[in-house]
Short mmCIF file of C-alpha atoms in Angstrom, two decimals:
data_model
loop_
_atom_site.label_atom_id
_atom_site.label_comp_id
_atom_site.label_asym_id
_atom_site.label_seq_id
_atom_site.Cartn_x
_atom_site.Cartn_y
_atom_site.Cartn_z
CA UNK N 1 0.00 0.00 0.00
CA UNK N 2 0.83 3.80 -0.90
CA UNK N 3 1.46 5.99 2.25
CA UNK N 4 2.54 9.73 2.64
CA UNK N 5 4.34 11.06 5.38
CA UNK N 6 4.82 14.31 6.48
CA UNK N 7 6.73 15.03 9.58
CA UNK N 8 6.35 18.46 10.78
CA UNK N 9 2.94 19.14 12.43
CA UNK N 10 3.74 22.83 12.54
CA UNK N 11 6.19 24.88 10.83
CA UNK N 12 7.24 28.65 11.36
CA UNK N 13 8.88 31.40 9.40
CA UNK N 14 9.73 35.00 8.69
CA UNK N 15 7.67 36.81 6.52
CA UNK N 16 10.39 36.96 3.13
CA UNK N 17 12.43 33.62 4.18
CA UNK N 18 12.32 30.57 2.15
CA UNK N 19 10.68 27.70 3.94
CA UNK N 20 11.10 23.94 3.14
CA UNK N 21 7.90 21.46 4.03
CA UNK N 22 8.70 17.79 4.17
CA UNK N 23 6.95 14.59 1.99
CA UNK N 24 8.24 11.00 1.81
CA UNK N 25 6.31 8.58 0.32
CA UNK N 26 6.31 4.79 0.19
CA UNK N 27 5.68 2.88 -3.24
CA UNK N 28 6.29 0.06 -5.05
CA UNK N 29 5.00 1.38 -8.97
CA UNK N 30 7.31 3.09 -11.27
CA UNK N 31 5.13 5.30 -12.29
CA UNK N 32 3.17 7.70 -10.05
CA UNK N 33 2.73 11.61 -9.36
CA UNK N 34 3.13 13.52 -6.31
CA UNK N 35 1.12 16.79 -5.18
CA UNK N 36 0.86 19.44 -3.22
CA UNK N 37 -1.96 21.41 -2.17
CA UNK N 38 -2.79 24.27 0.30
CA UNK N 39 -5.78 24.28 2.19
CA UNK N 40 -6.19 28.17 4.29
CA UNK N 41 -8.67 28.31 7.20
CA UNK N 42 -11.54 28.90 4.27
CA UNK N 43 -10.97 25.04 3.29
CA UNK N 44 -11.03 25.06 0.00
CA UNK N 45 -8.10 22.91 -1.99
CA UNK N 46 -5.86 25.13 -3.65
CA UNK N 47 -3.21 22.54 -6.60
CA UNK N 48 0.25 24.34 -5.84
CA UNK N 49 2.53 21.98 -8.12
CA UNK N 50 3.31 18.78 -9.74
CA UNK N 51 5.97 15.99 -9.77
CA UNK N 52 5.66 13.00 -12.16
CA UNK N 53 7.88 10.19 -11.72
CA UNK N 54 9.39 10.06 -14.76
CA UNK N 55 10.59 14.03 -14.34
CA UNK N 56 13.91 14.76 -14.09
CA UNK N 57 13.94 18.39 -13.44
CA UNK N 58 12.61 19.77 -10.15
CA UNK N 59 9.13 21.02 -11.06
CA UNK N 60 9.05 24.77 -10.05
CA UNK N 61 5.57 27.05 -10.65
CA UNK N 62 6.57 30.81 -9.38
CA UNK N 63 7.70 30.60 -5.98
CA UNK N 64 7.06 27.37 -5.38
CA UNK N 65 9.73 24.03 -5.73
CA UNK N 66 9.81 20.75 -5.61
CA UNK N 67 12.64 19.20 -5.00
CA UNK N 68 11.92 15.60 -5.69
CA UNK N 69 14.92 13.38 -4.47
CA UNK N 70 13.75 9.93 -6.09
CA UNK N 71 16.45 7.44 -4.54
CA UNK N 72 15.11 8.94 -1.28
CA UNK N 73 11.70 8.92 -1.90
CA UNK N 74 11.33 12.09 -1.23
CA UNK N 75 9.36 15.11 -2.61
CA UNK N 76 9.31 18.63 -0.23
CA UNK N 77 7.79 21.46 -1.19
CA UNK N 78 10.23 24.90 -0.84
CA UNK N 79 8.35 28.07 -0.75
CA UNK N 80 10.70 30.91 -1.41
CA UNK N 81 10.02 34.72 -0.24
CA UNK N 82 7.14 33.51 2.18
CA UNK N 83 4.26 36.24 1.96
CA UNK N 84 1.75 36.81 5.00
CA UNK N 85 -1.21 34.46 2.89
CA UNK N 86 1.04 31.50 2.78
CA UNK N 87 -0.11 30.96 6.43
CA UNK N 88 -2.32 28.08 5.70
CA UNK N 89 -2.42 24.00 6.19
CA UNK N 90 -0.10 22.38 3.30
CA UNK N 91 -0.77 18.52 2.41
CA UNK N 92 1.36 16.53 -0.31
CA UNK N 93 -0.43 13.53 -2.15
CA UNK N 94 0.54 10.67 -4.44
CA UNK N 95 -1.77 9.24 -6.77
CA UNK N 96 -2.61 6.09 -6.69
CA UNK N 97 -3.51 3.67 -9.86
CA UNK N 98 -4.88 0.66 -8.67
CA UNK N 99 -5.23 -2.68 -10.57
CA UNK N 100 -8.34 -2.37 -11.54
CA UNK N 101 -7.68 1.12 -13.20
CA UNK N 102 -9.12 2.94 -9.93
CA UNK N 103 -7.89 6.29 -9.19
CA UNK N 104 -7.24 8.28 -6.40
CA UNK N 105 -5.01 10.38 -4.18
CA UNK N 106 -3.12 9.79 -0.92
CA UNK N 107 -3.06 12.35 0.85
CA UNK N 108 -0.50 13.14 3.75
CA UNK N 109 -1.13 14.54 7.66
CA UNK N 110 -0.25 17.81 6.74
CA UNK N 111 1.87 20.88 8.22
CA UNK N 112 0.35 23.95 9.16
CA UNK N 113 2.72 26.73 8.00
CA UNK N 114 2.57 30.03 9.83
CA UNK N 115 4.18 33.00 8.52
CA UNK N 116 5.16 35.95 10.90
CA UNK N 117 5.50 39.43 10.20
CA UNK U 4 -8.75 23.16 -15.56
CA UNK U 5 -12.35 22.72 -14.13
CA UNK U 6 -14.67 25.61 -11.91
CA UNK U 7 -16.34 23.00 -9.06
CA UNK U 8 -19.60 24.71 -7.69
CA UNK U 9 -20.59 22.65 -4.39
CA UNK U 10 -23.31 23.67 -2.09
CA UNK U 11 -23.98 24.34 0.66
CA UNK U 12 -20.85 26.06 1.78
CA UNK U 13 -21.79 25.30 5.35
CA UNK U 14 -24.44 23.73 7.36
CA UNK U 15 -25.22 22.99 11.45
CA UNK U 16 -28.10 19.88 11.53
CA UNK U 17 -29.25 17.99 14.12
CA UNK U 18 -28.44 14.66 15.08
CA UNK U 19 -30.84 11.85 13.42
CA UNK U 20 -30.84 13.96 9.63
CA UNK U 21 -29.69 14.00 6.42
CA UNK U 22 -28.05 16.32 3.97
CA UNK U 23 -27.27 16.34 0.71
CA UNK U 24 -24.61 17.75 -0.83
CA UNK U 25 -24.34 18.72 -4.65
CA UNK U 26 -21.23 19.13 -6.68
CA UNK U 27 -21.92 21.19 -10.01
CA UNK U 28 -18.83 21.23 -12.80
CA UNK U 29 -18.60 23.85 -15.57
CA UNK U 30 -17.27 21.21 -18.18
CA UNK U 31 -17.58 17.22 -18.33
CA UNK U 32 -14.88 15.31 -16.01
CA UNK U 33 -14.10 11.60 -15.90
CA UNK U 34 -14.09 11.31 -12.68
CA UNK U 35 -15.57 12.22 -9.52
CA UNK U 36 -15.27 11.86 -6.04
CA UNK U 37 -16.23 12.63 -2.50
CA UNK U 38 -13.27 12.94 0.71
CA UNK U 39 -14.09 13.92 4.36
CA UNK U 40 -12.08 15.76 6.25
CA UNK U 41 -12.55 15.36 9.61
CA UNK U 42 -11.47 18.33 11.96
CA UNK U 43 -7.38 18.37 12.09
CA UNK U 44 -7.12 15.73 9.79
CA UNK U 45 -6.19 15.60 6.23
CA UNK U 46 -8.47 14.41 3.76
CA UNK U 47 -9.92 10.55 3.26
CA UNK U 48 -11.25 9.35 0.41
CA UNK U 49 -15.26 8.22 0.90
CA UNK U 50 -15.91 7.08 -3.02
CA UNK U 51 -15.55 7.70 -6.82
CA UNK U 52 -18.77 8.66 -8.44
CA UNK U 53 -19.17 6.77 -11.14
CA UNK U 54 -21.72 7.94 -14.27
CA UNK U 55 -24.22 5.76 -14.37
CA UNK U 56 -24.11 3.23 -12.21
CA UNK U 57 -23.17 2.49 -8.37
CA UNK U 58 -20.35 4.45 -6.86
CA UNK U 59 -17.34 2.63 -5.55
CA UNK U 60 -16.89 3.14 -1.69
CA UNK U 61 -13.62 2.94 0.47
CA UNK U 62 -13.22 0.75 3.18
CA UNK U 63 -14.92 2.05 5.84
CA UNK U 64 -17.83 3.68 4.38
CA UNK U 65 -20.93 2.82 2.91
CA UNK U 66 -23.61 3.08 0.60
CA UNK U 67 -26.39 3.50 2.89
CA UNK U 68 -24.86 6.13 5.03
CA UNK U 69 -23.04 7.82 2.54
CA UNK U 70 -25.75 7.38 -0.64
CA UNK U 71 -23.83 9.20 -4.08
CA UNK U 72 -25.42 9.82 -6.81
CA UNK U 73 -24.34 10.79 -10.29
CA UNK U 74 -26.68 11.11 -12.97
CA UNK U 75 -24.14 12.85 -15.93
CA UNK U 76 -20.59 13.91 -16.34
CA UNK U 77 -20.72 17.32 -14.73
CA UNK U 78 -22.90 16.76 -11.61
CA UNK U 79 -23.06 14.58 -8.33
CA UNK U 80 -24.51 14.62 -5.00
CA UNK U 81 -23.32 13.16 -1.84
CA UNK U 82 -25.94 12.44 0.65
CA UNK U 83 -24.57 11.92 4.74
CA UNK U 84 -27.67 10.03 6.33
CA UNK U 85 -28.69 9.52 10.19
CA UNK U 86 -25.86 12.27 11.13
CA UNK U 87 -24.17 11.87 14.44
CA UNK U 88 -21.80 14.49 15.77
CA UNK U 89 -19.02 12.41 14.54
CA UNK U 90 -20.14 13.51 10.97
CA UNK U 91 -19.07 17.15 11.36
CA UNK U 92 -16.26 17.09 9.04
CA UNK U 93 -15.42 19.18 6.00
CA UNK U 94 -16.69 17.16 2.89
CA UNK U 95 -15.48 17.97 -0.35
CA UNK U 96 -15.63 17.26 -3.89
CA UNK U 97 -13.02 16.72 -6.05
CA UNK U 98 -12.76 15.98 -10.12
CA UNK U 99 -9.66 14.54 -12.40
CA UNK U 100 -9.41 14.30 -16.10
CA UNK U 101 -8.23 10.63 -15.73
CA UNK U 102 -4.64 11.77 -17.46
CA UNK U 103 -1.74 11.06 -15.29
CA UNK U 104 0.06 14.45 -15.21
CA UNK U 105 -3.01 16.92 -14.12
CA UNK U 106 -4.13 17.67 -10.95
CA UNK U 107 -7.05 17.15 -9.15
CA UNK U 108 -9.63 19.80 -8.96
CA UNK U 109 -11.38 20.66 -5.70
CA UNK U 110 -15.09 22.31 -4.50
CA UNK U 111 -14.91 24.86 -1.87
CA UNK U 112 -15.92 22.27 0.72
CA UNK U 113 -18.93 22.11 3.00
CA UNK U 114 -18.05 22.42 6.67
CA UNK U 115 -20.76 20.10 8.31
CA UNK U 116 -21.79 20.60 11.81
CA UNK U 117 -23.83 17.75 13.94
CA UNK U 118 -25.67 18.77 16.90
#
């Protein structure tokens, strides 16, 4: 079975520091794609960025980066020049493919990323 | 990318009820599905609405507490029957294109309160 860990409950930093949230994740397929989404107090999902797999460049999507260490299994999520409405809950999924074609996403615990002024 | 609509944003119901849930999508989507999140937790998947026939439930949940519904490719309803206070999660609604390198699009969420 997939599973998604994320380590760090609760994270802190200074308003225009760079800030690096943790993901490993346990699988046996070859191919598979990894996620991360933030979630503010208003709940809604917001898609941040993507990692496939197969990818061998870092995705990146404005201030956001992943830096996806495969041998590792790992996939965190660096946030660069942190801004005030990055304060929010942050969750990292893989999707899963199962045998019989399902499809779905694991998500992770989360970390809850305050940003102070 | 794909504009969810779900309704109601929020709701407070007593114990012993049921609510339904609708999830309305600007274009047609492949797939469907329903997560709970219960408060401080991350999300857990309930079931994929399927088009047209019987939805497909995760372990743990089922059909007659969590009836789905989806009668075409841009619309689906999630009914939580007999709610208990363990029911006040947030439930949301999510749709994917079925491709392998897109994301997974998300409702606003409906924040569910039993009392």
């Amino acid at each position: 079975a997939q599973k998604i860990t994320q380590t760090q409950p609760g994270m802190f930093v200074q308003e225009k520091e760079a800030v690096t949230l943790d993901c490993t994740y346990d699988t046996s397929d070859q191919s598979y794609g990894l996620f991360w989404y933030k979630q503010p107090s208003s709940g809604e999902m917001i898609f941040l960025i993507y990692q496939g797999s197969y990818d061998e460049q870092n995705a990146t999507e404005g201030r956001y980066s992943l830096n996806f260490q495969k041998a590792r299994k790992s996939a965190n999520l660096v946030i660069s020049a942190s801004q005030l409405g990055d304060s929010a809950m942050y969750f990292c999924a893989m999707r899963e493919v199962g045998m019989d074609s399902s499809y779905k996403l694991i998500f992770g615990s989360g970390t809850r990323l305050l940003v102070r002024p | 990318s794909a504009v969810i609509s779900q309704k109601p944003s929020r709701d407070i119901c007593q114990r012993g009820t049921s609510l339904t849930i609708q999830c309305q999508v600007d274009s047609q989507v492949t797939m469907m599905f329903w997560y709970r999140q219960q408060p401080g937790q991350s999300l857990t998947l309930i079931a994929t609405a399927n088009q047209g026939s019987e939805a497909t439930y995760e372990s743990g949940f089922v059909i007659d507490k969590f009836p789905i519904s989806r009668p075409n490719l841009t619309f689906s309803t999630l009914t939580v029957s007999n709610m208990s206070p363990e029911d006040s999660s947030i439930y949301l609604c999510s749709v994917e294109s079925g491709q392998p390198n897109t994301e997974a699009f998300f409702g606003q969420g409906t924040r569910l309160t039993v009392v």
